[in-house]
Amino acid sequence: MSRLVVVTGVPGAGKSTVIEGALKQLKSQGVGYRVINYGDVMLELMREREGVIDRDEMRRVSTGPYREIQRDAARRIARVAKRKPTLVDTHCLVKKPDGYYPGLPRWVLEELKPESIVIIEATPKEVAARRTRDVTRKRDKEILDEVMEHQILNRAVATAYAALTGATVGIIHNREGRLSEAVKE
Ligand code: ATP
Ligand code: AMP
Ligand code: MG
């Protein structure tokens, strides 16, 4: 298995944007990484099996089929990630209608075997503003305390994932208008 780094953060924290920048920077240094968006793989399977067509609707699918699709997505990602160092764009915890759901339960960790887990963070105010500004997505509108709670729990569960796998945990602050600093970090 090649090196695999999991990149997480609440919706709108800036994972995909930071990853895009990091990929360009790594490429300019001659370091080839592949990026796999876990949500893309989930969406493909959801479309086939559940008829869900919107990425932001997936989290409302009931936990039984959701868990199965998550597991199959992990297998698919692990297969693809075998040959090249990979960044996986994903979530520590998915906020479903019935509660927080682990993005990396034991069976996903066993497939992916991450070397590092990165959490991209921003202040709740910045996250809320990014969600409102980004009209390409249908992210949940939350009060600032809810965004804060999600970020606190992400840190907690990321360290639990680390304890299970021996992965390291890194926290990157993606400050407003200072994307290049987060990319560099
Ligand atoms: P999701 O989990 O929902 O996919 P995400 O964490 O991948 O969310 P992005 O789509 O990367 O989030 O970013 C959300 C929005 O915030 C985008 O419109 C992006 O351009 C903007 N953004 C990201 N980082 C910054 C930054 N440092 N300063 C200002 N805007 C930013
Ligand atoms: P994203 O584009 O990162 O917002 O991902 C879209 C959706 O994919 C999320 O809202 C989740 O429903 C799902 N998803 C992404 N990663 C995982 C994961 N590790 N486990 C379960 N669902 C995931
Ligand atoms: Mg994203």
Coordinates of C-alpha atoms and ligand atoms in Angstrom, one line a residue:
M1 CA 0.0 0.0 0.0
S2 CA 1.3 3.5 -0.9
R3 CA 1.2 6.4 1.5
L4 CA -2.4 7.5 2.3
V5 CA -3.3 10.7 4.0
V6 CA -6.9 11.4 5.0
V7 CA -8.1 15.0 4.9
T8 CA -11.1 15.9 6.9
G9 CA -13.1 18.9 8.2
V10 CA -16.6 20.1 8.6
P11 CA -18.6 21.0 5.4
G12 CA -17.3 24.3 4.1
A13 CA -14.0 24.3 6.1
G14 CA -12.2 24.3 2.8
K15 CA -10.9 20.7 2.4
S16 CA -11.3 20.4 -1.4
T17 CA -9.9 23.9 -1.9
V18 CA -6.8 23.3 0.2
I19 CA -6.3 19.9 -1.4
E20 CA -6.4 21.4 -4.9
G21 CA -3.7 23.9 -3.9
A22 CA -1.6 21.3 -2.1
L23 CA -1.7 19.0 -5.2
K24 CA -0.5 21.8 -7.5
Q25 CA 2.3 22.7 -5.0
L26 CA 3.4 19.1 -4.7
K27 CA 3.3 18.7 -8.4
S28 CA 5.6 21.7 -8.9
Q29 CA 8.0 20.0 -6.4
G30 CA 7.9 16.8 -8.5
V31 CA 5.8 14.9 -5.9
G32 CA 2.9 13.0 -7.5
Y33 CA -0.2 12.5 -5.3
R34 CA -3.6 11.2 -6.4
V35 CA -6.7 12.8 -4.9
I36 CA -9.8 10.7 -4.2
N37 CA -12.9 12.4 -3.0
Y38 CA -14.8 9.8 -0.8
G39 CA -18.0 11.6 -1.5
D40 CA -17.6 11.1 -5.3
V41 CA -17.2 7.4 -4.8
M42 CA -20.2 7.3 -2.4
L43 CA -22.3 9.3 -4.8
E44 CA -21.6 6.9 -7.7
L45 CA -22.7 3.9 -5.5
M46 CA -25.7 5.9 -4.1
R47 CA -26.9 6.7 -7.6
E48 CA -26.8 3.0 -8.6
R49 CA -28.4 1.6 -5.5
E50 CA -30.5 4.3 -3.8
G51 CA -31.3 6.6 -6.7
V52 CA -29.8 9.6 -4.8
I53 CA -28.4 12.1 -7.2
D54 CA -27.3 15.0 -5.1
R55 CA -24.1 14.9 -3.0
D56 CA -25.7 16.9 -0.2
E57 CA -28.7 14.6 0.0
M58 CA -26.7 11.5 0.6
R59 CA -26.3 12.0 4.3
R60 CA -30.1 11.7 4.7
V61 CA -30.1 8.1 3.4
S62 CA -30.9 5.7 6.3
T63 CA -27.9 4.4 8.2
G64 CA -28.2 0.7 7.1
P65 CA -27.7 1.2 3.4
Y66 CA -25.5 4.2 4.1
R67 CA -23.0 2.1 6.1
E68 CA -22.9 -0.6 3.4
I69 CA -22.2 1.9 0.7
Q70 CA -19.5 3.5 2.9
R71 CA -17.8 0.1 3.3
D72 CA -17.9 -0.6 -0.5
A73 CA -16.6 2.9 -1.2
A74 CA -13.6 2.2 1.2
R75 CA -12.8 -1.0 -0.7
R76 CA -12.9 0.8 -4.0
I77 CA -10.7 3.6 -2.7
A78 CA -8.2 1.2 -1.2
R79 CA -7.8 -0.6 -4.5
V80 CA -7.2 2.6 -6.4
A81 CA -4.8 4.0 -3.7
K82 CA -2.6 1.0 -3.8
R83 CA -0.2 2.2 -6.5
K84 CA 0.3 5.9 -5.8
P85 CA 0.5 8.2 -2.7
T86 CA -3.1 9.4 -2.2
L87 CA -5.0 12.2 -0.4
V88 CA -8.5 11.2 0.5
D89 CA -10.9 14.1 0.8
T90 CA -13.4 13.0 3.4
H91 CA -15.1 13.6 6.8
C92 CA -14.3 12.6 10.4
L93 CA -18.0 12.7 11.3
V94 CA -21.0 13.0 9.0
K95 CA -23.9 14.9 10.5
K96 CA -26.9 12.7 9.7
P97 CA -30.5 13.3 10.8
D98 CA -30.1 10.7 13.6
G99 CA -26.8 11.9 14.8
Y100 CA -23.1 12.0 14.1
Y101 CA -21.9 9.1 12.0
P102 CA -18.2 8.1 11.8
G103 CA -16.5 8.7 8.5
L104 CA -13.8 6.3 9.4
P105 CA -15.3 3.4 11.4
R106 CA -13.0 0.4 12.1
W107 CA -13.9 -1.4 8.8
V108 CA -13.0 1.8 6.8
L109 CA -9.7 2.3 8.7
E110 CA -8.8 -1.4 8.1
E111 CA -9.2 -0.8 4.3
L112 CA -7.5 2.6 4.1
K113 CA -4.8 2.2 6.6
P114 CA -4.1 5.9 6.8
E115 CA -0.6 7.1 7.7
S116 CA -1.9 10.6 8.7
I117 CA -5.2 12.2 9.4
V118 CA -5.4 16.0 8.7
I119 CA -8.2 18.2 10.0
I120 CA -8.9 21.4 8.1
E121 CA -10.4 24.0 10.5
A122 CA -11.8 27.5 10.3
T123 CA -13.7 29.6 12.9
P124 CA -17.4 28.8 13.0
K125 CA -18.1 32.3 11.6
E126 CA -15.8 31.7 8.6
V127 CA -17.4 28.2 8.0
A128 CA -20.9 29.7 8.1
A129 CA -20.0 32.5 5.7
R130 CA -18.3 30.0 3.3
R131 CA -21.4 27.8 3.3
T132 CA -23.6 30.8 2.5
R133 CA -21.4 32.2 -0.2
D134 CA -20.9 28.9 -2.0
V135 CA -24.1 28.5 -4.0
T136 CA -22.8 25.4 -5.9
R137 CA -23.6 23.3 -2.8
K138 CA -26.6 22.7 -0.5
R139 CA -24.8 22.5 2.8
D140 CA -26.8 22.6 6.0
K141 CA -27.4 26.0 7.7
E142 CA -26.2 25.7 11.3
I143 CA -25.8 28.1 14.2
L144 CA -22.3 28.8 15.2
D145 CA -22.4 26.6 18.3
E146 CA -23.4 23.6 16.1
V147 CA -20.3 24.2 13.8
M148 CA -18.2 24.4 16.9
E149 CA -19.6 21.2 18.4
H150 CA -18.9 19.4 15.1
Q151 CA -15.3 20.6 15.1
I152 CA -14.7 19.6 18.7
L153 CA -16.0 16.1 18.1
N154 CA -14.0 15.9 14.9
R155 CA -10.8 16.4 16.9
A156 CA -11.9 13.8 19.5
V157 CA -12.8 11.1 17.0
A158 CA -9.7 11.8 14.9
T159 CA -7.5 11.0 17.9
A160 CA -9.5 7.9 18.5
Y161 CA -8.9 6.9 14.8
A162 CA -5.2 7.6 15.4
A163 CA -5.2 5.3 18.5
L164 CA -6.7 2.5 16.4
T165 CA -4.3 2.8 13.5
G166 CA -1.1 4.5 14.7
A167 CA -1.8 7.4 12.3
T168 CA -0.7 10.9 13.2
V169 CA -3.2 13.8 13.5
G170 CA -2.5 17.2 12.1
I171 CA -4.7 20.3 12.5
I172 CA -4.5 23.0 9.7
H173 CA -6.1 26.4 10.2
N174 CA -7.6 27.6 6.9
R175 CA -8.0 31.2 7.7
E176 CA -10.2 33.5 5.7
G177 CA -8.3 34.9 2.7
R178 CA -5.1 33.1 3.7
L179 CA -5.5 29.9 1.7
S180 CA -1.9 29.8 0.6
E181 CA -0.8 29.5 4.3
A182 CA -3.1 26.5 4.7
V183 CA -1.9 24.9 1.5
K184 CA 1.8 25.3 2.5
E185 CA 1.1 23.8 6.0
Ligands
ATP1 P1 -17.5 20.0 1.7 O1 -17.2 19.1 2.9 O2 -18.9 20.4 1.8 O3 -17.1 19.4 0.4 P2 -15.1 21.6 1.8 O4 -14.5 21.5 3.1 O5 -14.5 20.8 0.7 O6 -16.6 21.3 2.0 P3 -14.6 23.8 0.0 O7 -15.6 23.5 -1.1 O8 -13.2 23.5 -0.3 O9 -15.0 23.1 1.4 O10 -14.7 25.3 0.4 C1 -16.0 25.9 0.7 C2 -16.0 27.4 0.2 O11 -15.0 28.2 1.0 C3 -15.6 27.5 -1.3 O12 -16.4 28.5 -1.9 C4 -14.1 28.0 -1.2 O13 -13.8 28.8 -2.3 C5 -14.1 28.8 0.1 N1 -12.8 28.9 0.8 C6 -12.0 27.8 1.1 N2 -10.9 28.2 1.8 C7 -11.0 29.6 1.9 C8 -10.2 30.6 2.5 N3 -9.0 30.3 3.1 N4 -10.6 31.9 2.4 C9 -11.7 32.2 1.8 N5 -12.6 31.3 1.2 C10 -12.2 30.0 1.2
AMP2 P1 -18.1 16.1 0.4 O1 -18.1 16.5 -1.0 O2 -16.8 16.0 1.0 O3 -19.0 17.1 1.2 O4 -18.8 14.7 0.5 C1 -20.1 14.5 0.1 C2 -20.8 13.5 1.0 O5 -20.2 12.3 1.0 C3 -20.8 13.8 2.5 O6 -21.8 14.8 2.9 C4 -21.1 12.5 3.1 O7 -22.5 12.2 3.0 C5 -20.4 11.5 2.1 N1 -19.1 11.1 2.7 C6 -17.8 11.6 2.4 N2 -16.9 10.9 3.1 C7 -17.5 10.0 3.8 C8 -17.1 8.9 4.7 N3 -15.8 8.7 5.0 N4 -18.1 8.1 5.3 C9 -19.4 8.3 5.0 N5 -19.8 9.3 4.1 C10 -18.9 10.1 3.5
MG3 MG -15.3 19.3 -0.6

